Amino acid sequence: MARAWHLKSRPTGMPTSDNFELKETALPELGEGQVRVRNRWLSVDPYMRGRMNDVKSYVPAFQVGEPLEGGAIGEIVESRAEGLAPGDLVLHMAGWRDEAVVAARGVNKLPNLGAEPQKFLGVLGVTGATAYFGLLDVASAKPGDIVFVSAAAGAVGSVVVQLAKAKGMTAIGSAGGEQKCGFVRSLGADQVVDYRAGPILKNLAAAAPDGVDVYFDNVGGDHLDAAFALARNNARFAICGMIAGYNDPNPASFRFIMRIIAARIRLKGFIVFDFQSRMDEFYREMGQLVASGAVKAQETVTDGLENTPDAFLGLFRGENTGKMLVRL
Amino acid sequence: MARAWHLKSRPTGMPTSDNFELKETALPELGEGQVRVRNRWLSVDPYMRGRMNDVKSYVPAFQVGEPLEGGAIGEIVESRAEGLAPGDLVLHMAGWRDEAVVAARGVNKLPNLGAEPQKFLGVLGVTGATAYFGLLDVASAKPGDIVFVSAAAGAVGSVVVQLAKAKGMTAIGSAGGEQKCGFVRSLGADQVVDYRAGPILKNLAAAAPDGVDVYFDNVGGDHLDAAFALARNNARFAICGMIAGYNDPNPASFRFIMRIIAARIRLKGFIVFDFQSRMDEFYREMGQLVASGAVKAQETVTDGLENTPDAFLGLFRGENTGKMLVRL
C-alpha cells in the first residue's frame, strides 16, 4: 500500500495540520506506458497554498478528499514504458506521497549534470529556474543594476542573490531575523535588511541610498510598497510571489504605488512554466554556475513523509533557509 | 502689466480656490533670443496637482509665491529671436497667465496640420500624444485586443477610445454619470461603464465578460483593482495617471493585485515627455486620424484668465468632457 497526503479541508487564512490527512491507497496495476516510482525527495512550495483555494488559477485547485501534488524526485521501481528502467531517477509531479504510478510523459529523467538528485527540486529545478528567468528575463537585470530581492533566504531568493552577484550586480536582500540575515550575507549580498527589525521602507532606504533598479518580489505587501518608494527611473519589478498575502484576507495597501508613473516602473508577473522551452539554456548556464561554486544550493531538509505538512507550514513561519525539502 | 496666477499655498488633499492668487507682474525688457507672447489658450491638466506638492518628481514642484506653469498657445507680439516673428502662433509652457516673456528655445511654432490652434493642447498635443504612445507603445495594444480605459470622457481617455476603435480594437470605457457615458458611447466605445452606478468591478465584469487585454489607467484605485481582477493572460496595463489618489492621503488598497502573477500582467508607468523624439511620427499619424474624422477632438472651454483655477478644480469634480481648456 502507498501512503499519500490528502487535502482534508480547505484552509481559511493560515493552513493548519488539520487541513491534511495521510491515507493509505492501493496503487493500480501498471498499464502500458506507465511507471511505478518510489519517491526519495518531495518539494514543498509556497505556490501550493494557492492551489488549496477553490479558485481558477494557472494550475487547477486541489480537491478536498483528493491527494495533493507537487514536485518530487523518485526512483523507478517498475516500468512498462520505453526508455525508462528500474533504477532511473526521475523528476515528476506526484509528490506528497511515498509511491505513485505515473504516465511516462509525466516523468523526466534527471539531466546528467553531476549534481545530487534533490538539486533538481531546488537550484537546478523549478526554484532555480524561477530565479534565473525572473531576474534575467522578466526583470531584464543587467550588470551594474542595484537588485533588491525579498525573502532572500528562501529557495528562490537565495538563488537570486547569488545569480545577481555572479552577473556583476549589486544585491540587496531582505530576510527575517539575525540568523537568516547572516545566511543572506554569506551568499554574497552587499546589503541585508532585517524586516523584523523595523519598517522595511526605512531600513531599505538606508541599505539602498541610491534606490533600486530591479526588485524581485517574493513577498508583496510592505516590501513591494518600499520598492515602489525607492525605485529608480525605469526600474523593473519581477513579481514572482506575494507570500505576505497568501493567508491574509485583507486587501494589500500601498502608499507609493503612484510612483509607477513618475519613475516609469515596469512590473511583470510571471510563472516559471512559461519558460519550459528554455530549460536547456537554464541547465547549461545554471549547471556551470553550480559546478563552479558561484551558486551554492542551500537546503532545509525535513525527514519522513509524515512530516510533509509541517515542512509546508514551515514555509509560512519562515523556517527554511534555501529550498525546503522532505527526504523519504 | 501682465497678470499671472501664483501658488498662494500648498493644497492638502483637494485644492481650493484659496490656494491660488492672481497677481499683476511687470514683464521684463525683451533680451536677445527672447519673445513676448500673448496667450490665447491655456491648458489645465491633472498632473499639475502633483506639482503643487513639495516632493521630488519628474517635473519640479511649484513654489509658493511663484507663478504657476502649464502648456499654452500664444501669439508672438514682440520678438528678439531669429525665426520667430510677431503673429506666429506658438506652443510653450508659460501658461496660467495672459502674457509672458520666454526664451526662444522654450517655444515651438505650431506644426502646419491645418488644425485649430487649441488642438495642439489637446488631441494634437500632450494629451493626444499621451493616448497614442500609452496605448500603442506602453501597452503594446494590437488589433483584436479588448481595451479598457478609465476616465474615458476625459482629455486622454476620449482619445484612447477613438484610437482603439480606429485600430480595430474593442473599446470599453468608464465614466461618471449618464451624460458622460453617453459621450463615451458617441465616441464609438463598444461598452461603457458608469462608475457612479455601482461597484466598478461588478459593472466592468458585465461589460467585459471575456476580460481585458489592455488597461489604460487614468484613475488608479478601484478601477485598477477591477482591471487586476479581470485581466486576461498576458494583459498589459499602461499607467498614465491615478487621479483617484491625487487628493487622497490614504494608501490605495487592492484585493486582486496578486493576479499579476497568475495572469502574467505587465504594468508600466510612463511620462509622455519620454516620447519627445517621436513627435514627428505622432503629428503624422494623429494628424491624419484627426483630418479624416476618425479621431474627433472634444473640448470643454472656460473663458477668461480669472477662471483658470476653477477650470483646474473642475478636473477633479469631473466637469470636463474631453480636453479642459481656458480661452483668453
Coordinates of N, CA, C and O in Angstrom, one line a residue, chain A residues 56-58 217 224-225 228 234 239-242 244-246 248-255 257-271 273-274, chain B residues 56-58 217 224-225 228 234 239-242 244-246 248-255 257-271 273-274:
Chain A
K56 N -10.0 29.5 -9.7 CA -9.4 29.2 -11.0 C -8.0 29.9 -11.0 O -7.9 31.1 -10.6
S57 N -7.0 29.2 -11.4 CA -5.7 29.9 -11.5 C -4.9 29.2 -12.5 O -5.4 28.4 -13.4
Y58 N -3.6 29.4 -12.5 CA -2.8 28.8 -13.6 C -2.5 27.3 -13.4 O -2.1 26.7 -14.4
D217 N 10.3 40.3 -6.5 CA 9.3 40.2 -5.4 C 8.8 38.8 -5.1 O 8.2 38.2 -6.0
L224 N 6.8 45.3 -1.3 CA 6.5 45.9 -2.7 C 6.3 47.4 -2.6 O 6.8 48.2 -3.4
D225 N 5.7 47.9 -1.5 CA 5.5 49.3 -1.3 C 6.8 50.0 -1.1 O 7.0 51.1 -1.7
F228 N 8.4 50.4 -4.5 CA 7.8 51.5 -5.2 C 8.4 52.8 -4.8 O 8.8 53.7 -5.6
N234 N 12.9 54.0 -14.5 CA 12.9 52.8 -15.4 C 13.3 51.5 -14.6 O 13.8 50.6 -15.2
I239 N 7.5 40.1 -10.6 CA 6.6 39.7 -9.5 C 6.5 38.2 -9.5 O 5.8 37.6 -10.4
C240 N 7.1 37.5 -8.6 CA 7.2 36.1 -8.6 C 6.2 35.5 -7.6 O 5.7 34.4 -7.8
G241 N 6.1 36.2 -6.4 CA 5.2 35.7 -5.4 C 4.8 36.8 -4.5 O 5.4 37.9 -4.5
M242 N 3.7 36.6 -3.7 CA 3.3 37.6 -2.7 C 2.9 36.9 -1.5 O 1.7 37.0 -1.0
A244 N 3.1 37.3 1.5 CA 2.5 38.1 2.6 C 1.0 38.1 2.5 O 0.3 38.3 3.5
G245 N 0.5 37.9 1.2 CA -0.9 37.9 1.1 C -1.6 36.6 1.0 O -2.8 36.5 1.0
Y246 N -0.9 35.5 0.9 CA -1.5 34.2 0.6 C -2.5 33.8 1.7 O -3.5 33.1 1.4
D248 N -3.8 36.0 4.0 CA -4.3 37.2 4.5 C -5.6 37.7 3.7 O -5.4 38.0 2.6
P249 N -6.7 37.7 4.4 CA -7.9 38.0 3.6 C -8.1 39.5 3.3 O -8.9 39.9 2.5
N250 N -7.2 40.3 4.0 CA -7.4 41.8 3.8 C -6.7 42.2 2.5 O -5.7 41.6 2.1
P251 N -7.2 43.3 1.8 CA -6.5 43.8 0.6 C -5.2 44.4 1.0 O -5.0 44.9 2.1
A252 N -4.3 44.3 0.1 CA -2.9 44.9 0.3 C -3.0 46.4 0.0 O -3.7 46.8 -0.9
S253 N -2.4 47.2 0.8 CA -2.4 48.6 0.6 C -1.1 49.2 0.3 O -0.1 48.7 0.8
F254 N -1.0 50.2 -0.5 CA 0.2 50.8 -1.0 C 0.2 52.3 -0.9 O -0.7 52.9 -1.5
R255 N 1.1 52.9 -0.3 CA 1.2 54.3 -0.2 C 2.0 54.9 -1.4 O 1.8 56.1 -1.8
I257 N 2.4 53.4 -4.7 CA 2.1 52.8 -6.0 C 2.1 53.9 -7.1 O 2.5 53.6 -8.2
M258 N 1.8 55.1 -6.7 CA 1.7 56.2 -7.7 C 3.1 56.5 -8.4 O 3.1 57.0 -9.5
R259 N 4.2 56.0 -7.7 CA 5.5 56.3 -8.2 C 5.7 55.4 -9.5 O 6.7 55.7 -10.3
I260 N 4.8 54.5 -9.8 CA 4.9 53.7 -11.1 C 5.0 54.7 -12.2 O 5.8 54.5 -13.2
I261 N 4.3 55.8 -12.1 CA 4.3 56.8 -13.2 C 5.5 57.6 -13.3 O 6.3 57.5 -14.3
A262 N 5.8 58.3 -12.2 CA 7.0 59.2 -12.2 C 8.3 58.5 -12.5 O 9.2 59.0 -13.2
A263 N 8.4 57.3 -11.9 CA 9.7 56.6 -12.1 C 9.6 55.6 -13.3 O 10.5 54.9 -13.5
R264 N 8.5 55.6 -14.0 CA 8.3 54.7 -15.2 C 8.7 53.3 -14.8 O 9.5 52.6 -15.5
I265 N 8.1 52.8 -13.7 CA 8.4 51.4 -13.3 C 7.6 50.4 -14.1 O 6.5 50.7 -14.5
R266 N 8.3 49.3 -14.4 CA 7.6 48.2 -15.1 C 7.5 47.1 -14.2 O 8.5 46.6 -13.6
L267 N 6.3 46.6 -14.0 CA 6.0 45.4 -13.1 C 5.6 44.3 -14.1 O 4.8 44.5 -15.0
K268 N 6.1 43.1 -13.8 CA 5.6 42.0 -14.6 C 5.5 40.7 -13.8 O 6.5 40.3 -13.1
G269 N 4.3 40.1 -13.8 CA 4.2 38.9 -13.1 C 4.6 37.7 -14.0 O 4.6 37.9 -15.3
F270 N 5.0 36.6 -13.4 CA 5.5 35.5 -14.3 C 5.3 34.2 -13.6 O 5.2 34.1 -12.4
I271 N 5.2 33.2 -14.4 CA 5.1 31.8 -14.0 C 6.3 31.0 -14.7 O 6.4 31.1 -15.9
F273 N 6.7 28.1 -15.5 CA 6.4 27.1 -16.5 C 6.3 27.7 -17.9 O 6.4 27.0 -18.9
D274 N 6.2 29.1 -18.0 CA 6.2 29.7 -19.3 C 7.5 29.6 -20.0 O 7.7 29.9 -21.2
Chain B
K56 N 9.9 65.7 -4.8 CA 10.7 65.5 -6.0 C 9.9 64.6 -7.0 O 9.3 63.6 -6.6
S57 N 9.8 65.0 -8.2 CA 9.1 64.2 -9.2 C 9.7 64.4 -10.5 O 10.8 65.0 -10.6
Y58 N 9.0 64.0 -11.6 CA 9.6 64.1 -12.9 C 9.6 65.6 -13.4 O 10.3 65.9 -14.4
D217 N -4.8 53.2 -17.7 CA -5.2 53.7 -16.4 C -5.0 55.2 -16.2 O -3.9 55.6 -16.3
L224 N -8.2 50.3 -11.1 CA -7.1 49.4 -11.3 C -7.3 48.1 -10.7 O -6.9 47.0 -11.3
D225 N -7.9 48.0 -9.5 CA -8.2 46.7 -8.9 C -9.1 45.9 -9.7 O -8.9 44.7 -9.9
F228 N -7.1 44.4 -12.5 CA -6.4 43.3 -12.0 C -7.3 42.0 -12.0 O -6.9 40.9 -12.4
N234 N -1.4 37.6 -19.9 CA -0.5 38.5 -20.6 C -1.1 39.9 -20.9 O -0.7 40.5 -21.9
I239 N 0.1 52.7 -17.2 CA -0.3 53.5 -16.1 C 0.0 55.0 -16.4 O 1.2 55.3 -16.4
C240 N -1.0 55.7 -16.7 CA -0.8 57.1 -17.2 C -1.1 58.1 -16.0 O -0.5 59.1 -15.9
G241 N -2.1 57.8 -15.2 CA -2.5 58.7 -14.1 C -3.2 57.9 -13.1 O -3.7 56.8 -13.3
M242 N -3.3 58.4 -11.9 CA -4.1 57.8 -10.8 C -4.8 58.9 -10.1 O -4.7 59.1 -8.9
A244 N -7.6 59.2 -8.8 CA -8.3 58.9 -7.6 C -7.4 59.1 -6.4 O -8.0 59.3 -5.3
G245 N -6.1 59.0 -6.5 CA -5.3 59.1 -5.4 C -4.6 60.5 -5.2 O -4.0 60.8 -4.2
Y246 N -4.8 61.4 -6.2 CA -4.0 62.7 -6.1 C -4.4 63.5 -4.9 O -3.5 64.2 -4.4
D248 N -6.0 62.2 -2.2 CA -6.4 61.3 -1.1 C -5.2 60.9 -0.3 O -4.3 60.2 -0.9
P249 N -5.1 61.2 1.0 CA -3.9 60.9 1.8 C -3.9 59.4 2.1 O -2.8 58.9 2.6
N250 N -5.0 58.6 2.0 CA -4.9 57.2 2.4 C -4.3 56.4 1.3 O -4.3 56.6 0.1
P251 N -3.6 55.3 1.7 CA -3.0 54.4 0.8 C -4.1 53.7 -0.1 O -5.2 53.4 0.4
A252 N -3.7 53.4 -1.3 CA -4.7 52.7 -2.2 C -4.6 51.2 -1.8 O -3.6 50.6 -1.5
S253 N -5.8 50.5 -1.8 CA -5.7 49.1 -1.5 C -6.3 48.3 -2.6 O -7.2 48.7 -3.3
F254 N -5.8 47.1 -2.7 CA -6.1 46.2 -3.8 C -6.4 44.8 -3.4 O -5.5 44.2 -2.7
R255 N -7.5 44.3 -3.7 CA -7.8 42.9 -3.4 C -7.3 41.9 -4.4 O -7.1 40.8 -4.2
I257 N -4.5 42.4 -6.6 CA -3.1 42.7 -7.2 C -2.4 41.4 -7.4 O -1.5 41.3 -8.3
M258 N -2.7 40.3 -6.6 CA -2.0 39.1 -6.7 C -2.1 38.4 -8.1 O -1.4 37.6 -8.5
R259 N -3.2 38.8 -8.8 CA -3.4 38.3 -10.2 C -2.3 38.7 -11.1 O -2.2 38.1 -12.2
I260 N -1.5 39.6 -10.8 CA -0.3 40.0 -11.6 C 0.4 38.7 -12.0 O 0.9 38.6 -13.1
I261 N 0.5 37.8 -11.0 CA 1.3 36.6 -11.2 C 0.6 35.6 -12.1 O 1.1 35.3 -13.2
A262 N -0.5 35.2 -11.7 CA -1.2 34.1 -12.4 C -1.5 34.5 -13.8 O -1.4 33.7 -14.8
A263 N -1.9 35.8 -14.0 CA -2.3 36.3 -15.4 C -1.1 36.9 -16.1 O -1.2 37.4 -17.2
R264 N 0.1 36.9 -15.5 CA 1.3 37.4 -16.1 C 1.0 38.8 -16.6 O 1.3 39.2 -17.8
I265 N 0.5 39.7 -15.7 CA 0.2 41.0 -16.1 C 1.5 41.9 -16.2 O 2.3 41.7 -15.3
R266 N 1.6 42.7 -17.2 CA 2.6 43.7 -17.2 C 2.1 45.1 -17.0 O 1.2 45.5 -17.7
L267 N 2.6 45.8 -16.0 CA 2.2 47.2 -15.7 C 3.4 48.1 -16.1 O 4.5 47.7 -15.7
K268 N 3.1 49.2 -16.7 CA 4.2 50.1 -17.0 C 3.7 51.5 -16.8 O 2.7 51.9 -17.4
G269 N 4.4 52.3 -16.0 CA 4.1 53.7 -15.9 C 4.9 54.5 -17.0 O 5.9 54.0 -17.4
F270 N 4.4 55.6 -17.4 CA 5.0 56.4 -18.4 C 4.7 57.8 -18.3 O 3.7 58.3 -17.7
I271 N 5.6 58.6 -18.9 CA 5.5 60.0 -19.0 C 5.6 60.4 -20.4 O 6.6 59.9 -21.1
F273 N 6.6 62.9 -22.0 CA 7.8 63.6 -22.4 C 8.9 62.6 -22.8 O 9.8 63.0 -23.6
D274 N 8.9 61.4 -22.4 CA 9.9 60.4 -22.8 C 9.8 60.1 -24.3 O 10.7 59.5 -24.9

